[in-house]
Amino acid sequence: MSDSAKQKRKKAAAAAPPLPAAEQSLALLRQMQLIRAFEEKLRSLFSAGLVPGLLHLCAGQEAVAVGVCSELGAADVIASNHRGHGHCLAKGASVNRTMAEVLGRRSGYGLGRSGTLHLFDSVNGNLGTNGIVGGGIPLAAGAALSAKRRGRGEVAACFFGDGALNQGLMFEVLNMAAIWKLPAIFICENNGYGEFTAIEDVTAGLNPVARGTVFDIPSEAVDGMDVLAVREAAARAVARGRAGEGPSFLVCTTYRYGGHHVGDSQSYKDAEEVREWKEKDPILKLSRRLEAEGVASAERIAALEAEVQAEVLAAVEAANAEALPTADDLGRFLYA
Amino acid sequence: MPEPRVINYRAAILEALFAEMRRDPSVIVMGEDVGAAGGVFKQAAGLFEEFGADRVIDTPISESGAFGIAVGAAMSGSRPVFEVMFGDFITLVMDQLANQAAKVQYMSAGQISVPLVLRTAVGIGANLGPQHSQSLHAWTAHIPGLKVVMPSTAADAKGLMAAAIRDDNPVVYFEDRTLYTLRGDVPEGDYHVPIGVAEVRREGEDVSIVATSRMVHVALAAADLLAADGISAEVVDPRSLVPLDVATLVASVRKTSRAVVVDGGYRQYGVTGEIAATLAEEAFDWLDAPVTRIGAENVPIPFSRSLEPLVVPDAPRLAKAVAELVRRR
Ligand SMILES: Cc1ncc(C[n+]2csc(CCOP(=O)(O)OP(=O)(O)O)c2C)c(N)n1
Ligand SMILES: [Mg+2]
């Protein structure tokens, strides 16, 4: 390694956020492992024709969901998007009920009628994954408005992709969040693509962060492959929200390893690009640090991995034992 | 029993808003110029002074985003009454209304409700032209998960607003601007009109006129003209489009055997077609003639003083159509 490369490395290490306490660090790792395992299982079920509809997986992006949600409390709210399993699980959703819903079983959060695009979990403050790109953004801002009126320091966060950066709705909501000082946290997961189109091809302006600063919203670029970096940025945003200082805008650079949905041929991506991003894998990265800093052995990490695999398998088995919704369920819960 | 006294339609709506906001601190009002300005039609006058900027919220001219925020607020403990200044502009909030608000209760299997009211002013009569005169209530009535009301009297304006605010579902409340100054008996104090219950406004024997909102008054005037002609018309006001009180409508048609449906929305694919089809399905054996439907002409609504009045029926034209139906063998 050259001297300057060494220097750079040192600098990066110095800038790297410190590991939280062992228990907390392991919880972050386990949460990311769980999301990865949950979705990898779904991927294989989908390939076997066992998942109705479309399936958008977030493999590669787990650090954003986990980093942000680790800073939220039970009374804080999130709104998610179409790539939302990670957000739901990180906010505390039951693995069994989430799996059941995605598999269309009656024990799911939506009675098995709604699926992956419409996962709601009121107990854990989740206003839903969303089938409309950008659709969750005003919902979170509305929850922030309710929170502000309650005055208990709660915040609302929403997750959306780079594709939603070009929805007029986002601009409208950022403007209102700023003028009303809503305790809202806007988290853009910039994974480089909206469906099959690269963000550069459809997005003017070099830096998405500017879309927050133009409204005088504290905005920052975040390494979305590093759960600790996300966590730190989220902590700052949450603190601002709780203190009544208004919204924050985080642009987390990340990558989805797979296609837009399972079954996407991904002809628009090259293999080298995917390989490079996988080297920055958020789960590997945290695992390595835990080992290097003596917080957890490789065996401990493997044991956690085995634990989440078992949890996911049990969820699939439980879901499979459940019925599909029946004709009696078709008209239920249309009105309150 | 609350005492009746005469106030106008606009004041009646406001009375409901004041009462509900005093009763329930989670009720908030949002819209353009609803704050200190009191609304462009003075339809929010005084709210800001009593409840303050925290509960009477002036939004920027961002219908889509602001209504989306209202939906999120409704999902999280607030009960917003959101105003869209002109009914024509509901096109701008349609995604939030149709794809979010209307579906959350169902998609979440009852975990999360959306208790909000979208109020909006509709109707012709002020030469405002194609983008400020439409009555697009059929757009909302098409979406399962929404309730839709159209009060025609001052009492109903109050009673349905109170009911809409207390309802745990998204309710779209269409108010006709030309009715704002209409006066009528309005019970004082706590008063609400159940959503989904029609009202027979005038009893008759020969024909049922099913009329909504302002068309109720056109129908009542037409019924006077018809009476002079020896035709006894019954006027039924559905008051709510969703849910629709089919039983009351059908009972009327069973009695009269003929029906004319009149509504201020476009005729094509409209409310009149829906109600006519419902009557054909539910009362076919009692009908002596096909149901006539009369809506707004299928054109953008001209601002012209000579043309605008031709877009929706007046009493003489409605009476003529009814008389034609009655004389039909
Ligand atoms: C309003 C709307 N337009 C288009 C779509 C179809 N669609 C679903 S996901 C998607 C891409 C979204 O890209 P991005 O926001 O970057 O999220 P990502 O999929 O990359 O996580 C599109 C176009 C949609 N669901 N909603
Ligand atoms: Mg993207």
XYZ file of C-alpha atoms and ligand atoms in Angstrom:
692
model
C 0.000 0.000 0.000
C 1.345 3.444 -0.923
C 1.823 6.048 1.761
C -0.962 8.198 0.465
C -3.304 5.225 0.331
C -2.361 4.461 3.917
C -3.069 8.047 4.848
C -6.449 7.874 3.194
C -7.292 4.671 4.986
C -6.333 6.138 8.296
C -8.476 9.155 7.625
C -11.436 6.969 6.719
C -10.922 4.915 9.871
C -10.750 8.058 11.935
C -13.963 9.322 10.371
C -15.726 5.995 10.813
C -18.436 6.227 13.443
C -17.631 4.410 16.674
C -19.327 1.093 17.330
C -22.222 1.331 19.733
C -22.257 -0.895 22.815
C -21.927 -4.611 22.065
C -25.562 -5.457 22.573
C -26.704 -2.622 20.346
C -24.135 -3.434 17.664
C -25.205 -7.040 17.584
C -28.842 -5.997 17.384
C -28.068 -3.882 14.324
C -26.284 -6.776 12.705
C -29.005 -9.238 13.509
C -31.684 -6.932 12.150
C -29.853 -6.599 8.838
C -29.248 -10.339 8.692
C -32.914 -10.941 9.371
C -34.032 -8.690 6.537
C -31.560 -10.309 4.144
C -32.643 -13.801 5.156
C -36.320 -12.880 4.973
C -35.964 -11.618 1.450
C -33.632 -14.357 0.205
C -36.230 -16.850 1.339
C -38.908 -14.880 -0.466
C -36.785 -14.815 -3.591
C -36.682 -18.574 -3.708
C -40.366 -18.876 -2.919
C -41.125 -16.434 -5.696
C -39.083 -18.437 -8.169
C -41.104 -21.468 -7.178
C -44.281 -19.549 -7.986
C -45.366 -19.300 -4.369
C -45.550 -15.498 -4.041
C -48.464 -13.771 -5.753
C -47.828 -10.487 -7.551
C -44.594 -8.557 -7.830
C -41.745 -8.698 -5.374
C -39.260 -5.852 -4.854
C -36.313 -6.817 -2.684
C -33.954 -4.501 -0.846
C -30.864 -6.730 -0.591
C -27.929 -4.317 -0.370
C -30.010 -1.532 1.160
C -30.602 -2.974 4.639
C -28.361 -0.468 6.396
C -30.686 2.420 5.615
C -33.793 0.832 7.122
C -31.953 -0.540 10.124
C -29.835 2.535 10.766
C -32.795 4.904 10.697
C -35.220 2.713 12.634
C -32.654 2.038 15.346
C -32.964 5.714 16.241
C -36.757 5.712 16.327
C -38.914 4.892 19.304
C -42.141 2.948 19.434
C -44.231 6.132 19.265
C -42.403 7.400 16.188
C -43.910 6.634 12.820
C -42.604 5.569 9.432
C -44.040 5.482 5.945
C -42.428 3.169 3.453
C -42.466 2.428 -0.254
C -42.676 -0.518 -2.636
C -39.275 -1.835 -1.518
C -40.356 -1.937 2.067
C -39.781 -5.273 3.825
C -36.648 -3.899 5.421
C -38.404 -0.795 6.728
C -41.261 -2.829 8.190
C -39.077 -5.375 9.942
C -36.659 -2.746 11.196
C -39.595 -0.845 12.708
C -40.520 -3.928 14.658
C -43.059 -5.738 12.504
C -43.691 -9.359 13.345
C -41.742 -11.622 10.999
C -44.606 -14.087 10.960
C -47.310 -11.601 10.094
C -45.176 -9.863 7.495
C -44.295 -13.142 5.836
C -47.923 -14.233 5.984
C -49.076 -11.048 4.284
C -46.511 -11.260 1.497
C -47.565 -14.848 0.935
C -51.215 -13.802 0.925
C -52.272 -15.616 4.081
C -55.122 -14.650 6.327
C -52.847 -14.222 9.344
C -51.008 -11.390 7.595
C -51.198 -7.732 8.508
C -53.768 -7.101 5.807
C -55.702 -10.348 6.117
C -53.677 -11.639 3.166
C -55.500 -9.265 0.836
C -52.894 -6.540 0.491
C -49.469 -8.072 -0.030
C -45.978 -6.656 -0.063
C -46.999 -3.275 -1.469
C -49.488 -2.553 1.305
C -48.004 -3.701 4.597
C -49.454 -1.705 7.499
C -48.514 -2.172 11.121
C -50.224 0.332 13.370
C -48.889 -1.138 16.605
C -45.339 -0.387 15.527
C -46.170 2.951 13.902
C -45.932 1.896 10.282
C -48.231 3.794 7.916
C -47.593 1.288 5.222
C -45.498 0.275 2.315
C -46.940 1.958 -0.750
C -47.706 1.084 -4.330
C -47.481 4.676 -5.491
C -43.976 6.060 -5.982
C -43.741 8.999 -3.564
C -47.077 8.134 -1.979
C -45.712 7.705 1.524
C -44.018 11.104 1.623
C -47.105 13.182 2.497
C -48.388 10.473 4.822
C -45.270 10.725 6.972
C -45.458 14.512 6.884
C -49.082 14.263 8.013
C -48.055 12.018 10.876
C -45.409 14.609 11.718
C -48.147 17.241 11.788
C -50.153 15.120 14.239
C -47.004 14.539 16.291
C -46.211 18.224 16.385
C -49.717 19.017 17.614
C -49.422 16.365 20.344
C -46.187 17.958 21.465
C -44.569 14.843 22.871
C -41.482 15.056 20.707
C -42.398 12.229 18.354
C -41.058 12.205 14.801
C -42.143 10.637 11.523
C -39.756 9.246 8.929
C -40.364 8.244 5.363
C -38.337 6.150 3.006
C -38.429 6.687 -0.735
C -36.257 5.930 -3.718
C -34.376 8.182 -6.086
C -37.307 7.752 -8.461
C -39.508 9.719 -6.074
C -37.085 12.653 -6.255
C -38.797 13.597 -9.474
C -42.347 13.490 -8.158
C -43.899 16.920 -7.728
C -45.440 15.616 -4.535
C -42.012 15.462 -2.921
C -41.335 19.133 -3.597
C -44.739 20.155 -2.291
C -44.323 18.189 0.899
C -40.748 19.337 1.568
C -41.935 22.913 1.228
C -44.734 22.443 3.755
C -42.568 20.430 6.133
C -40.115 23.317 6.106
C -42.589 26.180 6.569
C -44.469 24.291 9.279
C -41.303 22.952 10.938
C -42.690 19.442 10.947
C -40.719 16.788 12.832
C -40.322 14.768 9.656
C -37.297 12.917 8.340
C -37.154 12.386 4.604
C -34.883 9.542 3.636
C -34.038 9.062 -0.004
C -32.559 5.673 -0.729
C -30.559 6.466 -3.808
C -29.833 3.087 -5.333
C -29.009 4.534 -8.730
C -32.027 3.246 -10.595
C -35.745 3.722 -10.879
C -36.977 0.509 -12.401
C -34.652 -0.004 -15.363
C -33.539 3.592 -15.801
C -30.410 5.106 -14.290
C -31.077 8.122 -12.103
C -28.690 10.317 -14.154
C -30.774 9.792 -17.262
C -33.921 11.217 -15.757
C -32.770 13.590 -13.046
C -31.457 17.124 -13.463
C -29.060 18.576 -10.946
C -25.926 16.797 -9.906
C -26.667 16.511 -6.248
C -29.977 15.257 -4.864
C -29.080 16.748 -1.470
C -29.784 20.148 -3.001
C -33.440 19.212 -3.196
C -33.579 19.536 0.543
C -31.303 22.540 0.958
C -33.344 24.580 -1.510
C -36.053 24.572 1.153
C -33.530 25.379 3.903
C -33.978 21.893 5.285
C -30.846 20.484 6.952
C -29.796 17.935 4.365
C -26.921 15.568 4.082
C -25.400 12.878 1.938
C -25.020 9.633 3.842
C -23.142 6.427 3.125
C -26.129 4.153 2.870
C -23.933 1.057 2.924
C -22.791 1.789 6.446
C -25.393 1.228 9.115
C -23.410 3.254 11.622
C -23.160 6.255 9.320
C -26.888 6.070 8.657
C -27.518 5.776 12.342
C -25.502 8.858 13.136
C -27.218 10.936 10.500
C -30.589 9.648 11.652
C -29.741 10.493 15.249
C -29.050 14.088 14.249
C -32.283 14.256 12.292
C -34.325 12.708 15.089
C -32.820 15.102 17.615
C -33.759 18.064 15.422
C -37.281 16.744 15.076
C -37.711 16.104 18.780
C -36.363 19.535 19.615
C -38.924 21.222 17.389
C -36.321 22.305 14.860
C -38.166 20.885 11.865
C -37.485 18.393 9.123
C -34.322 16.783 7.815
C -33.475 15.333 4.451
C -31.037 12.451 4.107
C -29.817 11.097 0.807
C -28.412 7.656 1.457
C -26.294 6.281 -1.339
C -26.944 2.599 -1.655
C -27.482 -0.150 -4.178
C -29.910 -2.911 -4.844
C -28.096 -6.127 -5.661
C -31.022 -7.604 -7.496
C -33.354 -6.356 -10.162
C -36.194 -3.913 -9.789
C -38.325 -6.913 -9.003
C -37.563 -10.591 -8.841
C -37.449 -11.777 -12.420
C -36.020 -8.525 -13.836
C -33.277 -9.573 -16.290
C -31.157 -6.548 -15.268
C -29.700 -6.075 -18.727
C -29.176 -2.404 -17.850
C -26.619 -3.196 -15.126
C -23.179 -4.671 -15.558
C -21.791 -7.465 -13.456
C -18.717 -5.484 -12.476
C -20.863 -2.762 -10.954
C -22.764 -5.290 -8.853
C -19.523 -6.922 -7.728
C -18.065 -3.591 -6.631
C -21.111 -2.740 -4.561
C -21.212 -6.171 -2.966
C -17.742 -5.469 -1.635
C -19.313 -2.667 0.376
C -22.008 -4.933 1.732
C -23.445 -3.447 4.930
C -23.749 -6.773 6.721
C -20.192 -7.817 5.883
C -18.896 -4.409 6.804
C -20.409 -4.450 10.276
C -19.474 -8.100 10.795
C -15.848 -7.344 9.995
C -15.775 -4.438 12.386
C -17.358 -6.444 15.164
C -14.715 -9.087 14.691
C -11.837 -6.640 14.311
C -12.808 -4.754 17.447
C -13.328 -7.938 19.393
C -17.036 -7.446 19.973
C -18.122 -10.699 18.377
C -16.354 -13.761 17.080
C -17.010 -15.222 13.658
C -18.818 -18.050 15.457
C -21.078 -15.652 17.284
C -21.938 -13.933 14.027
C -22.606 -17.266 12.332
C -24.837 -18.240 15.227
C -26.873 -15.050 14.788
C -27.150 -15.839 11.114
C -28.426 -19.329 11.901
C -30.925 -17.820 14.331
C -32.482 -15.496 11.775
C -32.579 -18.243 9.154
C -34.520 -20.399 11.583
C -36.851 -17.521 12.388
C -37.587 -16.967 8.724
C -38.138 -20.652 8.050
C -40.519 -20.848 10.967
C -42.390 -17.825 9.594
C -42.775 -19.502 6.213
C -44.006 -22.682 7.834
C -46.444 -20.768 9.990
C -47.715 -18.849 6.976
C -48.121 -21.987 4.919
C -50.231 -23.479 7.666
C -52.632 -20.554 7.407
C -55.602 -20.263 5.106
C -55.971 -17.876 2.210
C -58.603 -15.215 2.746
C -62.081 -16.426 1.894
C -64.934 -14.856 -0.020
C -66.270 -13.598 3.313
C -63.149 -11.454 3.636
C -63.619 -9.685 0.307
C -65.860 -6.949 1.644
C -64.533 -6.641 5.176
C -62.956 -3.455 6.523
C -64.004 -1.343 3.561
C -65.419 1.191 5.983
C -64.595 1.805 9.613
C -85.122 18.664 20.893
C -82.970 21.548 19.607
C -84.907 24.725 18.671
C -85.139 25.529 14.974
C -84.210 28.979 13.772
C -83.395 30.439 10.388
C -79.783 30.833 9.233
C -78.114 30.391 5.872
C -76.330 27.369 4.452
C -72.852 28.809 4.835
C -73.479 29.764 8.456
C -74.916 26.320 9.072
C -71.718 24.642 7.866
C -69.696 26.965 10.053
C -71.868 26.205 13.029
C -71.035 22.524 12.643
C -67.337 23.317 12.312
C -67.297 25.463 15.432
C -69.229 22.860 17.392
C -67.077 19.931 16.325
C -63.827 21.822 16.861
C -64.945 22.800 20.352
C -66.008 19.259 21.110
C -62.957 17.469 19.754
C -59.462 18.995 19.852
C -58.235 16.555 17.202
C -60.369 18.308 14.557
C -58.279 20.661 12.431
C -59.088 22.708 9.337
C -56.707 22.979 6.402
C -56.939 24.801 3.104
C -55.938 27.803 1.061
C -56.815 31.094 2.762
C -58.896 29.380 5.433
C -56.889 31.039 8.210
C -56.997 34.746 9.004
C -58.678 35.389 5.645
C -61.615 33.169 6.649
C -61.904 31.460 3.282
C -62.427 32.900 -0.174
C -66.182 32.510 0.245
C -66.056 33.391 3.979
C -66.871 29.757 4.543
C -64.279 29.507 7.332
C -64.872 32.899 8.910
C -63.998 33.146 12.586
C -62.381 29.740 12.965
C -58.870 31.115 12.959
C -59.716 33.688 15.619
C -61.098 31.053 17.955
C -58.856 28.073 17.290
C -55.607 29.659 16.143
C -52.994 28.795 13.562
C -52.323 25.450 15.171
C -55.769 24.141 14.212
C -56.771 26.332 11.296
C -53.946 25.862 8.881
C -53.350 27.925 5.779
C -51.765 25.703 3.175
C -49.682 26.807 0.242
C -51.241 26.319 -3.184
C -50.183 22.687 -3.162
C -53.403 20.728 -3.228
C -51.839 17.346 -3.833
C -49.178 17.591 -1.157
C -51.335 19.382 1.378
C -54.194 16.938 1.014
C -51.704 14.075 1.231
C -50.491 15.559 4.510
C -54.096 15.722 5.688
C -54.456 12.021 4.896
C -51.320 11.236 6.887
C -52.580 13.398 9.739
C -55.880 11.506 9.683
C -53.964 8.228 9.871
C -52.200 9.372 13.000
C -54.743 10.855 15.379
C -55.961 14.083 13.771
C -59.358 14.659 12.157
C -58.740 17.119 9.340
C -61.404 19.018 7.471
C -59.552 19.825 4.285
C -60.892 22.368 1.891
C -60.342 22.289 -1.845
C -61.347 25.765 -2.934
C -63.085 24.810 -6.173
C -64.494 21.380 -6.888
C -62.693 21.401 -10.209
C -59.416 21.153 -8.309
C -60.156 17.774 -6.787
C -58.393 16.419 -9.853
C -55.202 17.551 -8.110
C -55.847 15.494 -4.993
C -57.202 12.418 -6.720
C -54.233 10.167 -6.073
C -54.205 10.947 -2.376
C -57.948 10.475 -2.252
C -58.457 7.437 -4.445
C -55.238 5.498 -3.942
C -54.438 6.364 -0.340
C -57.331 7.701 1.745
C -60.005 5.455 0.281
C -57.982 2.272 0.659
C -56.084 2.490 3.926
C -58.865 1.076 6.086
C -59.246 -1.875 3.732
C -55.576 -2.454 2.986
C -54.671 -2.372 6.658
C -57.577 -4.671 7.493
C -58.979 -2.173 9.933
C -55.732 -1.271 11.692
C -55.722 2.306 10.467
C -58.684 4.573 9.721
C -58.734 7.825 7.787
C -61.215 10.121 9.526
C -61.168 13.170 7.315
C -63.534 15.450 5.465
C -62.726 16.884 2.074
C -65.039 19.849 1.533
C -65.255 21.563 -1.801
C -67.484 24.119 -3.504
C -69.050 23.241 -6.828
C -71.579 24.447 -9.321
C -72.366 26.898 -12.063
C -73.811 30.348 -11.763
C -70.936 32.771 -11.442
C -69.628 32.824 -15.019
C -66.401 31.251 -13.852
C -65.922 29.119 -16.918
C -64.730 25.616 -17.714
C -62.205 25.175 -14.873
C -64.189 26.681 -11.992
C -67.761 25.480 -12.495
C -67.807 21.720 -12.648
C -69.424 19.269 -10.275
C -67.102 16.278 -10.297
C -68.668 14.362 -7.436
C -69.131 11.296 -9.644
C -65.350 10.901 -9.728
C -65.306 10.376 -5.992
C -68.490 8.324 -5.807
C -66.806 5.830 -8.117
C -64.175 4.871 -5.544
C -65.063 2.265 -2.909
C -63.927 3.364 0.531
C -65.110 6.958 0.293
C -68.385 8.388 1.488
C -69.894 11.209 -0.529
C -72.488 13.719 0.632
C -74.210 16.655 -1.073
C -76.352 18.712 1.295
C -79.124 20.747 -0.321
C -80.541 22.612 2.672
C -79.099 24.672 5.478
C -80.118 22.079 8.059
C -78.466 19.280 6.127
C -75.408 21.435 5.545
C -74.940 21.549 9.300
C -76.081 18.034 10.060
C -74.048 16.350 7.356
C -70.912 18.342 8.174
C -71.178 17.286 11.807
C -71.752 13.671 10.768
C -68.888 13.797 8.268
C -66.460 15.075 10.887
C -67.488 12.373 13.346
C -67.310 9.628 10.752
C -64.167 7.507 10.897
C -64.008 7.266 7.107
C -62.936 9.750 4.454
C -66.045 11.752 3.562
C -66.228 14.038 0.548
C -68.589 16.937 1.178
C -69.776 18.819 -1.901
C -71.318 22.222 -1.227
C -72.927 24.225 -3.999
C -71.711 27.807 -3.908
C -75.076 29.141 -5.011
C -76.633 27.636 -1.895
C -74.430 29.562 0.538
C -77.044 32.270 0.992
C -79.989 29.880 1.083
C -81.795 30.296 4.390
C -83.638 27.658 6.322
C -84.556 26.256 9.702
C -81.464 24.846 11.326
C -81.617 23.186 14.722
C -79.365 24.838 17.259
C -76.880 22.929 19.337
C -75.657 19.448 18.648
C -77.279 18.306 15.421
C -76.262 15.744 12.885
C -77.868 14.062 9.896
C -76.972 10.422 9.358
C -74.932 9.769 6.231
C -76.745 7.459 3.818
C -80.332 8.505 4.497
C -82.377 10.143 1.743
C -85.181 12.615 2.346
C -88.473 13.021 0.525
C -88.698 16.793 0.015
C -92.174 16.834 -1.479
C -94.726 14.093 -1.726
C -96.360 13.295 -5.064
C -98.179 10.578 -6.946
C -97.335 10.687 -10.646
C -93.565 10.830 -10.918
C -90.458 10.800 -8.732
C -87.814 13.425 -9.314
C -84.580 12.282 -7.734
C -82.520 15.439 -7.390
C -79.197 16.249 -5.736
C -77.835 19.382 -4.086
C -78.956 22.559 -5.872
C -81.057 20.499 -8.269
C -83.378 19.760 -5.344
C -84.496 23.388 -5.460
C -84.848 23.307 -9.221
C -86.937 20.164 -8.828
C -89.155 21.732 -6.165
C -89.778 24.714 -8.423
C -90.467 22.348 -11.318
C -92.905 20.435 -9.120
C -94.839 23.676 -8.540
C -95.043 24.255 -12.287
C -96.115 20.648 -12.841
C -98.799 20.913 -10.162
C -100.328 23.792 -12.076
C -100.403 21.398 -15.001
C -102.120 18.687 -12.988
C -99.022 16.544 -12.498
C -98.130 15.519 -8.959
C -94.363 15.146 -8.619
C -92.521 13.682 -5.661
C -89.047 15.095 -5.007
C -86.486 12.836 -3.375
C -83.099 14.118 -2.238
C -80.548 11.320 -1.755
C -78.346 13.677 0.348
C -75.612 11.035 0.318
C -74.365 9.486 -2.897
C -72.298 6.899 -1.029
C -73.828 5.103 0.665
C -76.950 5.596 -1.429
C -80.294 5.124 0.293
C -81.672 2.845 -2.395
C -84.652 1.795 -0.284
C -86.103 5.319 -0.078
C -85.575 5.900 -3.795
C -87.172 2.587 -4.709
C -90.106 3.157 -2.341
C -90.823 6.428 -4.123
C -90.685 4.850 -7.562
C -92.925 1.997 -6.457
C -95.478 4.617 -5.604
C -95.162 6.804 -8.716
C -93.954 4.301 -11.357
C -91.922 6.964 -13.142
C -88.625 8.624 -12.376
C -86.479 11.494 -13.553
C -82.988 11.810 -12.100
C -81.379 15.225 -12.158
C -77.886 16.169 -11.032
C -75.405 18.971 -11.665
C -72.588 16.670 -12.789
C -71.920 15.742 -16.393
C -74.485 13.382 -17.794
C -72.002 11.008 -19.374
C -70.991 8.199 -16.998
C -72.511 10.206 -14.191
C -74.565 10.058 -11.013
C -77.813 10.192 -12.992
C -76.815 7.075 -14.905
C -75.912 5.240 -11.724
C -79.179 6.080 -10.012
C -81.229 5.359 -13.133
C -79.571 1.969 -13.483
C -80.154 1.231 -9.804
C -83.847 2.055 -10.181
C -84.058 -0.088 -13.307
C -82.520 -2.994 -11.408
C -84.434 -2.583 -8.186
C -87.799 -1.257 -9.355
C -88.165 -2.525 -12.910
C -91.498 -4.191 -12.232
C -93.017 -0.950 -10.997
C -91.714 1.311 -13.745
C -94.124 2.378 -16.472
C -91.455 4.099 -18.533
C -87.672 4.244 -18.817
C -85.964 6.458 -16.260
C -85.036 9.875 -17.629
C -81.690 11.308 -16.639
C -80.703 14.914 -16.806
C -77.212 16.079 -15.967
C -74.947 18.880 -17.034
C -74.469 19.001 -20.798
C -71.382 17.114 -21.892
C -69.344 20.222 -22.671
C -66.788 22.317 -20.823
C -68.916 24.877 -19.003
C -68.880 28.203 -20.863
C -68.404 31.412 -18.904
C -70.860 33.137 -21.265
C -73.956 34.628 -19.643
C -76.071 33.336 -22.497
C -74.664 29.819 -22.485
C -73.856 28.935 -18.891
C -77.530 28.684 -17.849
C -78.134 26.165 -20.622
C -75.663 23.683 -19.178
C -77.872 22.487 -16.333
C -81.659 22.476 -16.303
C -83.773 25.223 -14.844
C -87.258 24.613 -13.466
C -89.188 25.145 -16.724
C -86.915 22.824 -18.703
C -86.974 20.201 -15.989
C -90.769 20.475 -15.734
C -91.011 19.981 -19.484
C -88.883 16.838 -19.377
C -90.907 15.468 -16.477
C -94.200 16.240 -18.209
C -92.985 14.458 -21.335
C -92.155 11.386 -19.298
C -95.486 11.424 -17.504
C -97.453 11.742 -20.757
C -95.527 8.908 -22.315
C -97.703 5.823 -22.635
C -46.752 6.871 -9.345
C -46.075 5.638 -9.810
N -45.447 5.645 -10.996
C -44.833 4.532 -11.444
C -44.854 3.378 -10.710
C -44.169 2.115 -11.198
N -42.931 1.941 -10.416
C -42.894 1.149 -9.336
S -41.418 1.193 -8.587
C -40.800 2.242 -9.721
C -39.384 2.710 -9.626
C -39.137 3.498 -8.416
O -37.804 3.827 -8.328
P -37.184 4.368 -7.001
O -38.081 5.372 -6.411
O -35.802 4.786 -7.288
O -37.206 3.125 -5.997
P -36.401 1.767 -6.156
O -37.282 0.845 -6.910
O -35.145 2.040 -6.865
O -36.194 1.301 -4.764
C -41.755 2.560 -10.669
C -41.528 3.465 -11.808
C -45.555 3.410 -9.501
N -45.677 2.335 -8.738
N -46.118 4.548 -9.056
Mg -34.046 3.765 -7.076
